[in-house]
CSV table of C-alpha atoms in Angstrom, one decimal:
chain,number,residue,atom,x,y,z
A,1,MET,CA,0.0,0.0,0.0
A,2,ALA,CA,1.2,3.5,-0.8
A,3,ASP,CA,2.0,5.8,2.1
A,4,GLN,CA,-0.5,8.1,3.6
A,5,GLY,CA,0.9,11.1,1.6
A,6,SER,CA,-0.4,9.5,-1.6
A,7,ALA,CA,-3.9,8.9,-0.3
A,8,TYR,CA,-6.8,11.4,-0.2
A,9,THR,CA,-10.2,11.4,1.4
A,10,LEU,CA,-13.5,12.0,-0.3
A,11,ASP,CA,-13.8,15.5,1.2
A,12,GLU,CA,-10.3,16.4,-0.1
A,13,ALA,CA,-11.3,15.1,-3.5
A,14,LEU,CA,-14.5,17.2,-3.6
A,15,ILE,CA,-12.6,20.3,-2.7
A,16,SER,CA,-10.1,19.6,-5.5
A,17,VAL,CA,-12.9,18.9,-8.0
A,18,GLY,CA,-14.7,22.1,-6.9
A,19,PHE,CA,-18.2,23.2,-7.9
A,20,GLY,CA,-18.6,23.3,-11.6
A,21,ARG,CA,-20.6,21.9,-14.6
A,22,PHE,CA,-20.8,18.4,-13.0
A,23,GLN,CA,-22.5,19.8,-9.8
A,24,GLY,CA,-24.5,22.1,-12.1
A,25,TRP,CA,-26.2,19.0,-13.5
A,26,ILE,CA,-26.6,17.5,-10.0
A,27,ILE,CA,-28.3,20.6,-8.6
A,28,ALA,CA,-30.5,20.9,-11.8
A,29,TYR,CA,-31.9,17.3,-11.4
A,30,ALA,CA,-32.3,17.5,-7.6
A,31,GLY,CA,-33.9,20.9,-8.1
A,32,LEU,CA,-36.3,19.4,-10.5
A,33,GLY,CA,-37.4,17.0,-7.8
A,34,SER,CA,-37.8,19.9,-5.3
A,35,ILE,CA,-39.9,21.9,-7.8
A,36,ALA,CA,-42.2,18.9,-8.3
A,37,GLU,CA,-42.6,18.5,-4.5
A,38,ALA,CA,-43.3,22.2,-4.0
A,39,MET,CA,-45.9,22.4,-6.8
A,40,GLU,CA,-47.7,19.3,-5.5
A,41,VAL,CA,-47.9,20.7,-2.0
A,42,MET,CA,-48.9,24.2,-3.1
A,43,ILE,CA,-51.7,22.8,-5.3
A,44,LEU,CA,-53.5,21.8,-2.1
A,45,SER,CA,-54.3,25.5,-1.5
A,46,PHE,CA,-56.3,25.7,-4.8
A,47,ILE,CA,-58.1,22.5,-5.8
A,48,GLY,CA,-60.1,21.9,-2.6
A,49,PRO,CA,-62.8,24.5,-3.1
A,50,SER,CA,-63.3,23.6,-6.8
A,51,VAL,CA,-63.5,19.9,-6.1
A,52,ARG,CA,-65.9,20.5,-3.3
A,53,SER,CA,-68.2,22.6,-5.5
A,54,GLU,CA,-68.1,20.1,-8.4
A,55,TRP,CA,-68.8,17.0,-6.3
A,56,ASN,CA,-70.8,18.6,-3.5
A,57,LEU,CA,-68.4,17.6,-0.8
A,58,SER,CA,-68.5,18.4,2.9
A,59,SER,CA,-65.8,20.5,4.5
A,60,THR,CA,-64.4,17.3,6.1
A,61,GLN,CA,-64.2,15.6,2.7
A,62,GLU,CA,-62.4,18.7,1.3
A,63,SER,CA,-59.9,18.7,4.1
A,64,LEU,CA,-59.2,15.0,3.6
A,65,ILE,CA,-57.8,15.7,0.1
A,66,THR,CA,-55.1,17.7,1.9
A,67,THR,CA,-54.6,15.4,4.8
A,68,VAL,CA,-54.1,12.2,2.8
A,69,VAL,CA,-51.2,13.9,0.9
A,70,PHE,CA,-49.4,14.6,4.1
A,71,VAL,CA,-50.2,11.1,5.4
A,72,GLY,CA,-48.6,9.7,2.2
A,73,MET,CA,-45.6,12.0,2.7
A,74,LEU,CA,-45.2,10.8,6.2
A,75,ILE,CA,-45.0,7.2,5.0
A,76,GLY,CA,-42.9,8.0,2.0
A,77,ALA,CA,-40.3,10.1,3.9
A,78,TYR,CA,-39.4,7.2,6.2
A,79,SER,CA,-39.6,4.5,3.5
A,80,TRP,CA,-37.4,6.3,0.9
A,81,GLY,CA,-34.8,7.1,3.5
A,82,ILE,CA,-34.5,3.4,4.4
A,83,ILE,CA,-34.3,2.5,0.7
A,84,SER,CA,-31.7,5.2,-0.1
A,85,ASP,CA,-29.4,4.3,2.9
A,86,ASN,CA,-29.5,0.6,2.1
A,87,TYR,CA,-29.7,0.4,-1.7
A,88,GLY,CA,-28.3,3.7,-2.9
A,89,ARG,CA,-29.5,7.2,-3.8
A,90,SER,CA,-29.7,6.3,-7.4
A,91,VAL,CA,-28.8,3.4,-9.7
A,92,ASN,CA,-25.0,3.2,-10.4
A,93,ASN,CA,-24.3,4.1,-14.0
A,94,ASN,CA,-22.7,0.7,-14.5
A,95,TRP,CA,-26.0,-0.9,-13.6
A,96,LEU,CA,-28.3,1.1,-15.8
A,97,PRO,CA,-29.0,-1.7,-18.2
A,98,ALA,CA,-30.2,-3.9,-15.3
A,99,PHE,CA,-33.9,-3.3,-14.8
A,100,SER,CA,-33.9,-5.2,-11.5
A,101,PHE,CA,-32.4,-2.1,-9.9
A,102,THR,CA,-35.0,0.3,-11.1
A,103,ARG,CA,-37.0,0.3,-7.9
A,104,LYS,CA,-34.5,2.0,-5.8
A,105,GLY,CA,-33.8,5.5,-4.5
A,106,LEU,CA,-34.6,8.4,-6.8
A,107,LEU,CA,-36.0,6.3,-9.6
A,108,SER,CA,-38.7,4.8,-7.5
A,109,ILE,CA,-39.6,8.3,-6.2
A,110,ALA,CA,-39.9,9.7,-9.8
A,111,ILE,CA,-42.1,6.8,-10.9
A,112,VAL,CA,-44.5,7.0,-7.9
A,113,THR,CA,-44.8,10.8,-7.9
A,114,SER,CA,-45.2,11.3,-11.6
A,115,GLY,CA,-47.6,8.4,-12.1
A,116,ALA,CA,-49.9,9.2,-9.2
A,117,SER,CA,-49.8,13.0,-9.9
A,118,LEU,CA,-50.8,12.6,-13.5
A,119,LEU,CA,-53.5,10.0,-13.0
A,120,SER,CA,-55.1,12.1,-10.3
A,121,ALA,CA,-56.1,14.6,-13.0
A,122,PHE,CA,-58.3,12.0,-14.5
A,123,SER,CA,-60.0,10.9,-11.3
A,124,PRO,CA,-63.6,9.9,-12.0
A,125,ASN,CA,-64.8,10.3,-8.4
A,126,TYR,CA,-63.8,11.5,-5.0
A,127,ILE,CA,-62.5,8.2,-3.7
A,128,SER,CA,-60.1,7.7,-6.6
A,129,LEU,CA,-58.8,11.2,-6.2
A,130,VAL,CA,-58.1,10.7,-2.5
A,131,VAL,CA,-56.3,7.4,-3.1
A,132,LEU,CA,-54.2,8.8,-5.9
A,133,ARG,CA,-53.3,11.9,-4.0
A,134,CYS,CA,-52.2,9.7,-1.1
A,135,ILE,CA,-50.0,7.6,-3.4
A,136,GLY,CA,-48.6,10.8,-4.8
A,137,GLY,CA,-47.9,11.9,-1.3
A,138,ILE,CA,-45.8,8.7,-0.7
A,139,GLY,CA,-43.7,9.7,-3.7
A,140,LEU,CA,-43.4,13.3,-2.5
A,141,GLY,CA,-42.1,12.0,0.8
A,142,GLY,CA,-38.9,11.2,-1.1
A,143,GLY,CA,-38.0,14.9,-1.3
A,144,PRO,CA,-35.4,14.7,1.5
A,145,THR,CA,-33.5,12.1,-0.6
A,146,TYR,CA,-32.9,14.7,-3.3
A,147,ASN,CA,-31.5,17.0,-0.5
A,148,SER,CA,-29.2,14.4,0.9
A,149,TRP,CA,-28.0,13.2,-2.6
A,150,PHE,CA,-27.1,16.7,-3.7
A,151,LEU,CA,-25.4,17.5,-0.3
A,152,GLU,CA,-23.0,14.6,-0.8
A,153,PHE,CA,-21.5,16.2,-4.0
A,154,VAL,CA,-20.8,19.6,-2.5
A,155,PRO,CA,-17.4,20.7,-1.1
A,156,ALA,CA,-17.5,21.4,2.6
A,157,PRO,CA,-16.3,25.1,2.5
A,158,SER,CA,-19.3,26.2,0.3
A,159,ARG,CA,-21.9,23.7,1.4
A,160,GLY,CA,-24.1,26.1,3.3
A,161,THR,CA,-24.4,28.6,0.5
A,162,TRP,CA,-25.0,26.0,-2.2
A,163,MET,CA,-27.7,24.2,-0.1
A,164,VAL,CA,-29.5,27.6,0.3
A,165,ILE,CA,-29.2,28.0,-3.5
A,166,PHE,CA,-30.7,24.5,-3.9
A,167,ALA,CA,-33.6,25.6,-1.7
A,168,THR,CA,-34.5,28.3,-4.3
A,169,PHE,CA,-35.9,25.5,-6.5
A,170,TRP,CA,-38.6,24.9,-3.9
A,171,THR,CA,-39.4,28.6,-4.0
A,172,VAL,CA,-39.5,28.5,-7.8
A,173,GLY,CA,-42.0,25.6,-7.5
A,174,THR,CA,-44.3,27.6,-5.1
A,175,ILE,CA,-44.3,30.7,-7.3
A,176,LEU,CA,-44.8,28.7,-10.4
A,177,GLU,CA,-47.8,26.8,-8.9
A,178,ALA,CA,-49.3,30.1,-7.7
A,179,SER,CA,-48.9,31.6,-11.1
A,180,LEU,CA,-50.4,28.5,-12.9
A,181,ALA,CA,-53.4,28.5,-10.5
A,182,TRP,CA,-54.0,32.2,-11.1
A,183,ILE,CA,-54.0,31.5,-14.9
A,184,ILE,CA,-55.5,28.0,-15.2
A,185,MET,CA,-58.1,27.6,-12.5
A,186,PRO,CA,-60.6,30.4,-13.6
A,187,HIS,CA,-60.6,29.2,-17.2
A,188,PHE,CA,-59.8,25.5,-17.3
A,189,GLY,CA,-60.4,24.1,-13.8
A,190,TRP,CA,-58.6,21.9,-11.3
A,191,ARG,CA,-58.0,18.9,-13.6
A,192,TRP,CA,-55.8,20.9,-16.0
A,193,LEU,CA,-53.9,22.3,-13.0
A,194,LEU,CA,-53.2,18.8,-11.7
A,195,ALA,CA,-52.1,17.6,-15.1
A,196,ILE,CA,-49.8,20.5,-15.9
A,197,SER,CA,-48.4,20.5,-12.3
A,198,SER,CA,-47.2,16.9,-12.8
A,199,LEU,CA,-44.8,17.8,-15.6
A,200,PRO,CA,-41.7,18.4,-13.4
A,201,ALA,CA,-42.2,15.0,-11.8
A,202,LEU,CA,-42.5,13.4,-15.3
A,203,ALA,CA,-39.3,15.3,-16.3
A,204,ALA,CA,-37.5,13.8,-13.3
A,205,LEU,CA,-38.4,10.4,-14.5
A,206,VAL,CA,-37.4,11.1,-18.1
A,207,PHE,CA,-33.9,12.4,-17.2
A,208,TYR,CA,-33.2,9.8,-14.5
A,209,GLY,CA,-30.9,7.8,-16.8
A,210,LEU,CA,-28.2,10.5,-16.5
A,211,VAL,CA,-28.1,10.4,-12.6
A,212,PRO,CA,-24.9,9.2,-11.0
A,213,GLU,CA,-24.7,7.5,-7.6
A,214,SER,CA,-23.3,9.4,-4.7
A,215,PRO,CA,-19.6,8.7,-4.4
A,216,ARG,CA,-19.9,9.1,-0.6
A,217,TYR,CA,-22.4,6.3,-0.5
A,218,LEU,CA,-20.3,4.1,-2.7
A,219,CYS,CA,-17.3,4.7,-0.5
A,220,LEU,CA,-19.4,3.7,2.5
A,221,LYS,CA,-20.2,0.4,0.8
A,222,GLY,CA,-16.6,-0.2,-0.1
A,223,GLN,CA,-17.0,0.5,-3.9
A,224,THR,CA,-14.1,3.0,-4.1
A,225,THR,CA,-13.4,2.1,-7.7
A,226,GLU,CA,-16.9,3.2,-8.7
A,227,ALA,CA,-16.6,6.3,-6.5
A,228,HIS,CA,-13.3,7.2,-8.1
A,229,ASP,CA,-14.7,6.9,-11.6
A,230,ILE,CA,-17.5,9.3,-10.7
A,231,LEU,CA,-15.1,11.8,-9.1
A,232,LYS,CA,-12.8,11.5,-12.2
A,233,ARG,CA,-15.7,12.3,-14.5
A,234,ALA,CA,-16.6,15.2,-12.3
A,235,ALA,CA,-13.1,16.6,-12.4
A,236,ALA,CA,-13.0,16.2,-16.2
A,237,MET,CA,-16.3,18.1,-16.5
A,238,ASN,CA,-15.2,20.8,-14.1
A,239,GLN,CA,-11.8,21.0,-15.9
A,240,THR,CA,-10.0,20.3,-12.6
A,241,GLN,CA,-7.9,17.4,-11.3
A,242,LEU,CA,-8.1,15.0,-8.4
A,243,PRO,CA,-5.4,14.9,-5.8
A,244,PRO,CA,-2.4,12.6,-6.6
A,245,GLY,CA,-2.7,9.1,-5.2
A,246,PHE,CA,-5.6,6.9,-4.4
A,247,LEU,CA,-9.0,7.4,-2.8
A,248,LEU,CA,-8.8,6.5,0.8
A,249,SER,CA,-11.3,3.9,2.1
A,250,ASP,CA,-10.9,2.6,5.7
A,251,GLN,CA,-14.1,0.6,5.7
A,252,ILE,CA,-14.2,-2.7,7.6
A,253,ASP,CA,-17.0,-5.1,8.0
A,254,SER,CA,-18.7,-4.9,11.4
A,255,SER,CA,-19.7,-7.6,13.6
A,256,ASP,CA,-22.7,-7.6,16.0
A,257,GLU,CA,-20.3,-6.9,18.8
A,258,GLU,CA,-19.0,-3.8,17.1
A,259,LEU,CA,-22.5,-2.5,16.6
A,260,ASP,CA,-23.0,-2.8,20.4
A,261,THR,CA,-20.1,-0.3,20.9
A,262,LEU,CA,-22.0,2.5,19.2
A,263,GLU,CA,-23.0,4.0,22.5
A,264,ASP,CA,-19.3,4.8,23.2
A,265,THR,CA,-18.7,6.4,19.8
A,266,HIS,CA,-18.8,10.0,18.5
A,267,LEU,CA,-21.0,11.4,15.8
A,268,LEU,CA,-18.5,13.9,14.2
A,269,SER,CA,-15.7,11.4,13.4
A,270,PRO,CA,-12.0,12.1,12.7
A,271,LYS,CA,-11.1,12.3,9.1
A,272,ARG,CA,-9.4,9.0,8.9
A,273,SER,CA,-11.2,7.0,11.6
A,274,LYS,CA,-11.9,3.3,11.4
A,275,ILE,CA,-15.4,2.8,10.1
A,276,ILE,CA,-18.2,0.6,11.3
A,277,ALA,CA,-20.3,-0.6,8.3
A,278,SER,CA,-23.9,0.4,8.3
A,279,LYS,CA,-26.7,-2.1,9.0
A,280,THR,CA,-29.9,-2.4,7.1
A,281,GLY,CA,-33.6,-2.1,7.6
A,282,PHE,CA,-34.8,-1.4,11.2
A,283,SER,CA,-31.2,-1.5,12.4
A,284,THR,CA,-30.5,1.7,10.5
A,285,LEU,CA,-33.5,3.3,12.1
A,286,TRP,CA,-32.5,2.1,15.5
A,287,MET,CA,-29.1,3.8,15.1
A,288,LEU,CA,-30.9,7.1,15.3
A,289,PHE,CA,-31.7,6.3,18.9
A,290,SER,CA,-28.2,5.4,19.9
A,291,PRO,CA,-27.0,7.5,23.0
A,292,ASN,CA,-24.9,9.9,20.9
A,293,LEU,CA,-27.7,10.5,18.4
A,294,ILE,CA,-31.0,10.4,20.3
A,295,LYS,CA,-30.8,14.0,21.6
A,296,THR,CA,-30.2,15.4,18.1
A,297,THR,CA,-32.9,13.2,16.7
A,298,ILE,CA,-35.6,14.3,19.2
A,299,LEU,CA,-34.7,18.0,18.8
A,300,LEU,CA,-34.7,17.7,15.0
A,301,TRP,CA,-38.1,16.2,15.2
A,302,GLY,CA,-39.3,19.2,17.2
A,303,VAL,CA,-37.9,21.7,14.7
A,304,PHE,CA,-39.2,19.8,11.6
A,305,PHE,CA,-42.7,19.6,13.2
A,306,GLY,CA,-42.7,23.3,14.1
A,307,ASN,CA,-41.4,24.3,10.7
A,308,ALA,CA,-43.9,22.3,8.8
A,309,PHE,CA,-46.8,23.3,11.1
A,310,SER,CA,-45.9,27.0,10.8
A,311,TYR,CA,-45.0,27.0,7.1
A,312,TYR,CA,-48.0,25.2,5.7
A,313,GLY,CA,-50.2,26.9,8.3
A,314,ILE,CA,-49.2,30.3,6.9
A,315,ILE,CA,-49.9,29.2,3.4
A,316,LEU,CA,-53.4,28.0,4.4
A,317,LEU,CA,-53.9,31.1,6.5
A,318,THR,CA,-53.3,33.2,3.4
A,319,SER,CA,-56.2,31.5,1.5
A,320,GLN,CA,-58.4,31.5,4.6
A,321,LEU,CA,-57.9,35.3,5.2
A,322,SER,CA,-58.4,36.0,1.5
A,323,GLY,CA,-61.2,35.6,-1.0
A,324,GLY,CA,-64.0,36.6,1.3
A,325,GLY,CA,-63.3,33.7,3.6
A,326,GLN,CA,-64.0,35.9,6.7
A,327,SER,CA,-67.2,37.5,5.5
A,328,GLN,CA,-69.3,35.6,8.1
A,329,CYS,CA,-67.1,37.1,10.9
A,330,SER,CA,-68.0,40.8,11.1
A,331,SER,CA,-64.9,41.7,13.0
A,332,LEU,CA,-62.5,40.1,10.5
A,333,PRO,CA,-61.4,41.7,7.2
A,334,SER,CA,-62.8,40.3,4.0
A,335,LEU,CA,-60.1,40.7,1.3
A,336,GLY,CA,-62.4,40.3,-1.7
A,337,SER,CA,-63.0,37.8,-4.5
A,338,GLN,CA,-61.5,34.4,-5.3
A,339,ASP,CA,-59.2,36.1,-7.7
A,340,SER,CA,-57.7,38.0,-4.7
A,341,THR,CA,-56.9,34.6,-3.1
A,342,TYR,CA,-54.6,33.7,-6.1
A,343,ARG,CA,-53.1,37.2,-5.9
A,344,ASP,CA,-52.4,37.1,-2.2
A,345,VAL,CA,-51.0,33.5,-2.4
A,346,PHE,CA,-48.8,34.7,-5.3
A,347,ILE,CA,-47.6,37.7,-3.3
A,348,THR,CA,-46.8,35.7,-0.2
A,349,SER,CA,-45.0,33.1,-2.3
A,350,LEU,CA,-42.6,35.9,-3.5
A,351,ALA,CA,-41.7,36.3,0.2
A,352,GLU,CA,-39.6,33.2,-0.1
A,353,VAL,CA,-37.1,34.9,-2.4
A,354,PRO,CA,-35.8,37.5,0.1
A,355,GLY,CA,-36.1,34.7,2.8
A,356,LEU,CA,-33.6,32.6,0.8
A,357,ILE,CA,-31.3,35.6,0.1
A,358,PHE,CA,-31.2,36.3,3.9
A,359,SER,CA,-30.6,32.7,4.6
A,360,ALA,CA,-27.7,32.5,2.1
A,361,PHE,CA,-26.2,35.7,3.7
A,362,VAL,CA,-26.2,34.4,7.3
A,363,VAL,CA,-25.9,30.6,7.1
A,364,ASP,CA,-22.1,30.5,6.6
A,365,LYS,CA,-21.4,33.6,8.7
A,366,ILE,CA,-23.2,33.0,12.0
A,367,GLY,CA,-23.8,29.3,11.6
A,368,ARG,CA,-26.8,27.0,11.3
A,369,LYS,CA,-28.0,27.3,14.9
A,370,HIS,CA,-27.9,31.0,15.3
A,371,SER,CA,-29.4,31.5,11.8
A,372,MET,CA,-32.5,29.4,12.8
A,373,GLU,CA,-32.8,31.1,16.2
A,374,LEU,CA,-32.7,34.6,14.6
A,375,MET,CA,-35.3,33.8,11.9
A,376,PHE,CA,-37.6,32.0,14.3
A,377,PHE,CA,-37.6,35.2,16.4
A,378,ILE,CA,-38.3,37.5,13.4
A,379,GLY,CA,-41.0,35.2,12.1
A,380,PHE,CA,-42.6,35.3,15.5
A,381,MET,CA,-42.6,39.1,15.5
A,382,PHE,CA,-44.2,39.3,12.1
A,383,LEU,CA,-47.1,37.1,13.1
A,384,LEU,CA,-48.0,39.2,16.2
A,385,PRO,CA,-50.1,41.8,14.3
A,386,LEU,CA,-52.5,39.0,13.2
A,387,LEU,CA,-53.5,38.5,16.8
A,388,SER,CA,-56.0,41.3,16.1
A,389,PRO,CA,-57.8,41.4,12.7
A,390,GLY,CA,-56.8,44.5,10.8
A,391,PHE,CA,-56.7,46.0,7.3
A,392,GLU,CA,-55.9,44.0,4.3
A,393,ILE,CA,-52.5,45.6,3.8
A,394,PHE,CA,-51.3,44.8,7.3
A,395,THR,CA,-52.5,41.2,7.0
A,396,THR,CA,-50.6,40.7,3.7
A,397,ILE,CA,-47.4,42.3,5.2
A,398,SER,CA,-47.6,40.0,8.3
A,399,LEU,CA,-48.1,36.9,6.2
A,400,PHE,CA,-45.4,38.0,3.8
A,401,GLY,CA,-42.8,38.6,6.5
A,402,SER,CA,-43.7,35.5,8.6
A,403,ARG,CA,-43.5,33.3,5.5
A,404,MET,CA,-40.2,34.9,4.5
A,405,PHE,CA,-38.4,33.9,7.8
A,406,ILE,CA,-40.2,30.6,8.5
A,407,LEU,CA,-39.1,29.5,5.0
A,408,GLY,CA,-35.6,30.5,6.1
A,409,THR,CA,-35.6,28.3,9.1
A,410,PHE,CA,-37.1,25.5,7.0
A,411,THR,CA,-34.3,25.9,4.5
A,412,ILE,CA,-31.5,25.9,7.1
A,413,ALA,CA,-33.0,23.0,9.0
A,414,ASN,CA,-32.8,21.0,5.8
A,415,ILE,CA,-29.1,21.9,5.6
A,416,TYR,CA,-28.4,21.1,9.2
A,417,ALA,CA,-30.2,17.7,9.3
A,418,PRO,CA,-28.1,15.9,6.6
A,419,GLU,CA,-24.9,17.5,7.9
A,420,ILE,CA,-25.4,16.3,11.5
A,421,TYR,CA,-26.2,12.7,10.5
A,422,PRO,CA,-23.5,10.4,9.1
A,423,THR,CA,-23.7,8.9,5.6
A,424,SER,CA,-24.7,5.5,6.9
A,425,VAL,CA,-28.0,6.9,8.3
A,426,ARG,CA,-28.3,10.2,6.6
A,427,ALA,CA,-31.2,9.6,4.3
A,428,THR,CA,-33.0,7.6,7.1
A,429,GLY,CA,-32.4,10.3,9.7
A,430,VAL,CA,-33.6,13.2,7.4
A,431,GLY,CA,-36.4,11.1,6.1
A,432,VAL,CA,-37.8,10.3,9.6
A,433,ALA,CA,-37.4,13.9,10.7
A,434,SER,CA,-39.3,14.9,7.5
A,435,SER,CA,-42.0,12.4,8.4
A,436,VAL,CA,-42.5,14.0,11.8
A,437,GLY,CA,-42.7,17.3,9.9
A,438,ARG,CA,-45.5,15.9,7.8
A,439,VAL,CA,-47.4,15.3,11.0
A,440,GLY,CA,-47.3,19.1,11.4
A,441,GLY,CA,-48.6,19.4,7.9
A,442,ILE,CA,-51.5,17.1,8.8
A,443,VAL,CA,-52.4,18.9,11.9
A,444,CYS,CA,-52.1,22.5,10.7
A,445,PRO,CA,-55.2,22.5,8.4
A,446,LEU,CA,-57.3,21.8,11.5
A,447,VAL,CA,-56.0,25.2,12.9
A,448,ALA,CA,-55.8,27.3,9.7
A,449,VAL,CA,-59.2,26.1,8.3
A,450,TYR,CA,-61.4,25.4,11.3
A,451,LEU,CA,-60.3,28.0,13.8
A,452,VAL,CA,-60.1,30.9,11.4
A,453,SER,CA,-63.2,30.0,9.5
A,454,GLY,CA,-64.9,29.6,12.9
A,455,CYS,CA,-64.0,33.2,13.7
A,456,HIS,CA,-61.2,32.2,16.1
A,457,GLN,CA,-58.3,33.9,14.3
A,458,THR,CA,-56.6,35.0,17.5
A,459,ALA,CA,-56.6,31.5,19.0
A,460,ALA,CA,-55.1,30.2,15.7
A,461,ILE,CA,-52.3,32.8,15.8
A,462,VAL,CA,-51.5,32.2,19.4
A,463,LEU,CA,-51.1,28.5,18.7
A,464,PHE,CA,-48.7,29.2,15.8
A,465,GLU,CA,-46.7,31.5,18.0
A,466,ILE,CA,-46.4,28.8,20.7
A,467,VAL,CA,-45.1,26.3,18.1
A,468,ILE,CA,-42.6,28.8,16.8
A,469,VAL,CA,-41.2,29.5,20.3
A,470,LEU,CA,-40.9,25.8,21.1
A,471,SER,CA,-39.1,25.2,17.8
A,472,GLY,CA,-36.6,27.9,18.6
A,473,VAL,CA,-36.0,26.3,22.0
A,474,CYS,CA,-35.2,23.0,20.3
A,475,VAL,CA,-32.6,24.8,18.1
A,476,ALA,CA,-31.0,26.3,21.1
A,477,PHE,CA,-30.4,22.8,22.6
A,478,PHE,CA,-28.8,21.3,19.4
A,479,PRO,CA,-25.5,19.7,20.6
A,480,HIS,CA,-23.4,20.6,17.5
A,481,GLU,CA,-22.8,23.4,15.0
A,482,THR,CA,-22.1,22.0,11.6
A,483,MET,CA,-20.9,25.0,9.7
A,484,ALA,CA,-17.8,24.2,7.5
A,485,ARG,CA,-17.4,20.8,9.1
A,486,GLU,CA,-16.7,17.7,7.0
A,487,LEU,CA,-19.5,15.2,6.7
A,488,ALA,CA,-19.2,12.1,8.8
A,489,ASP,CA,-19.6,8.8,7.0
A,490,THR,CA,-20.5,6.5,9.9
A,491,LEU,CA,-20.7,6.3,13.6
A,492,SER,CA,-17.0,5.5,14.1
A,493,GLU,CA,-14.7,4.1,16.7
A,494,PRO,CA,-12.6,6.7,18.5
């Protein structure tokens, strides 16, 4: 074996390769998946009233159309994480001709999401629509896999900034969906909106054949030759060079006794530590509850729940406080027609742009934890004026500002989560945290729709504020700051 001077780690290779055309393709494909997820989530704000009117549904049936999507996302987020950690983020390019691998990782997500989303536009009745939207939600639950996959190609020094840039694709999806709804719904109806909104998911399926496997995942599985080939191709596309020598892989096979020593290990491992190979299935999930991960896991769940509850709640609040939704409550402002609902949702969607710019500015300067704490506080302050119903302009400003900064916390939480978990459980850890977030998405319609429409706006806002405060407290107790730190591959021996 060559001496240590002729070896290099994956993180050193990524720094040498830099961020160029190769990562440009990676972020474009991952961003396409993020756009698809954002559009399918945003569409829930628009199709409910139209479907209810067409099929004479009750308010409970209308709410179920939204709820089943989040239930599906809850199931999918956990399932895709397990699949991605144990079978790969994508199909290795050397395996593309082998159809037996096509039910793994990103390909499975693309198939389920695109198929269910498109078919739901042709639903003949309410039951079929609910079933297809739930299946589509299972596909959408794979969104965190795109996040983890892209993260593993980004050099550590610029990881925070590029992950915020990646988050802009979600914002593009929300703005695009609000624009499509404004144009399509009044003239063509909800079926056309569902069909057109499925196009990004279909595009993710069409372009899947060009997707490379994560070299970090390949190294974890001992496939350093395949990982080196991908890095070599990346260097060629970026017109850079890999470091001299060979790609370092210290992986060893673990025994059951070694797994038992996890409680004595550290999360943020040394660069050249001896690795314990990852387990599969429920063992991977159980590793999230090892003594050195359980605190991080529980706190992340609290943040993801609070982020989802607040973010989706603000979106639904916008539609509930617009379009004459408060006309039955004499003390609450009525903002006008259904057209004003599309306008206000579009305006508040634009709030995500400055939110992302602010996130990009602070994430690599003050760190992940302080960034989230700051933006939770500002989002909390913006929601305060809604405690008392006021004029339309103040309502719009409050919703705009709160969405801007809650989106920022959401974005940085999705950077922090894959950074804090090692590669062996990264997709599982982020997926399960995202699943908990989906619970927040399931619960929030009960607040935004029922409390506000029942003339209890103040009670709804108080509940949102409490959730935001508790989420900020969870951030304050995070055990590690991950800014500029190399990604850990496994829970490792000291």
